[in-house]
């Protein structure tokens, strides 16, 4: 089962993009954004699923250079 995470900007608090991971990303994981920029995850937040749902929201916080 793949994980769909929202990539968040640590500096502004705004979402950057959605990304699919094969498994839960680690807090030190590095990956490329859609812009091609290599970023490292600052932290990974897993929220509570909505009532009646089983998919928990996942946020990966990164600090892009640009």
Tab-separated table of C-alpha atoms in Angstrom:
chain	number	residue	atom	x	y	z
A	1	UNK	CA	0.000	0.000	0.000
A	2	UNK	CA	1.478	3.325	-0.986
A	3	UNK	CA	1.479	6.434	1.185
A	4	UNK	CA	0.181	9.707	-0.253
A	5	UNK	CA	1.804	12.590	1.606
A	6	UNK	CA	1.459	16.343	1.413
A	7	UNK	CA	4.845	18.058	1.146
A	8	UNK	CA	4.797	21.189	3.335
A	9	UNK	CA	7.204	24.151	3.370
A	10	UNK	CA	8.680	24.562	6.880
A	11	UNK	CA	9.431	28.253	6.333
A	12	UNK	CA	5.973	29.362	5.154
A	13	UNK	CA	3.682	26.567	6.372
A	14	UNK	CA	2.181	26.296	2.878
A	15	UNK	CA	1.719	23.011	0.987
A	16	UNK	CA	4.127	22.541	-1.922
A	17	UNK	CA	2.814	19.379	-3.603
A	18	UNK	CA	1.397	15.875	-3.094
A	19	UNK	CA	3.777	12.929	-3.393
A	20	UNK	CA	3.364	9.154	-3.302
A	21	UNK	CA	5.820	7.014	-1.332
A	22	UNK	CA	6.105	3.224	-1.436
A	23	UNK	CA	6.297	3.141	2.367
A	24	UNK	CA	6.256	5.612	5.249
A	25	UNK	CA	9.015	8.202	4.671
A	26	UNK	CA	11.680	8.514	7.369
A	27	UNK	CA	12.348	11.942	8.956
A	28	UNK	CA	15.798	12.035	7.309
A	29	UNK	CA	14.640	10.910	3.837
A	30	UNK	CA	15.869	12.841	0.788
A	31	UNK	CA	13.823	13.129	-2.393
A	32	UNK	CA	13.295	15.394	-5.399
A	33	UNK	CA	10.389	17.818	-5.639
A	34	UNK	CA	8.478	18.304	-8.889
A	35	UNK	CA	10.780	21.272	-9.577
A	36	UNK	CA	13.785	18.930	-9.492
A	37	UNK	CA	15.154	20.334	-6.221
A	38	UNK	CA	16.652	17.793	-3.809
A	39	UNK	CA	15.280	18.273	-0.288
A	40	UNK	CA	15.594	16.435	3.031
A	41	UNK	CA	12.600	15.910	5.293
A	42	UNK	CA	12.695	17.964	8.517
A	43	UNK	CA	9.854	16.039	10.154
A	44	UNK	CA	6.991	13.710	9.296
A	45	UNK	CA	3.552	14.218	10.856
A	46	UNK	CA	0.877	11.524	10.792
A	47	UNK	CA	-2.606	12.777	11.649
A	48	UNK	CA	-5.724	10.966	12.810
A	49	UNK	CA	-8.037	9.544	10.143
A	50	UNK	CA	-11.375	11.229	9.580
A	51	UNK	CA	-14.403	9.489	11.160
A	52	UNK	CA	-15.336	6.464	9.086
A	53	UNK	CA	-12.072	6.538	7.137
A	54	UNK	CA	-8.961	4.411	7.580
A	55	UNK	CA	-6.419	6.568	5.700
A	56	UNK	CA	-4.478	8.925	7.967
A	57	UNK	CA	-3.205	12.226	6.540
A	58	UNK	CA	0.607	12.354	6.287
A	59	UNK	CA	2.602	15.596	6.069
A	60	UNK	CA	6.308	15.737	5.253
A	61	UNK	CA	7.872	19.081	6.231
A	62	UNK	CA	10.857	20.254	4.170
A	63	UNK	CA	12.907	23.451	3.835
A	64	UNK	CA	13.475	24.216	0.140
A	65	UNK	CA	16.418	26.425	-0.774
A	66	UNK	CA	14.520	28.614	-3.251
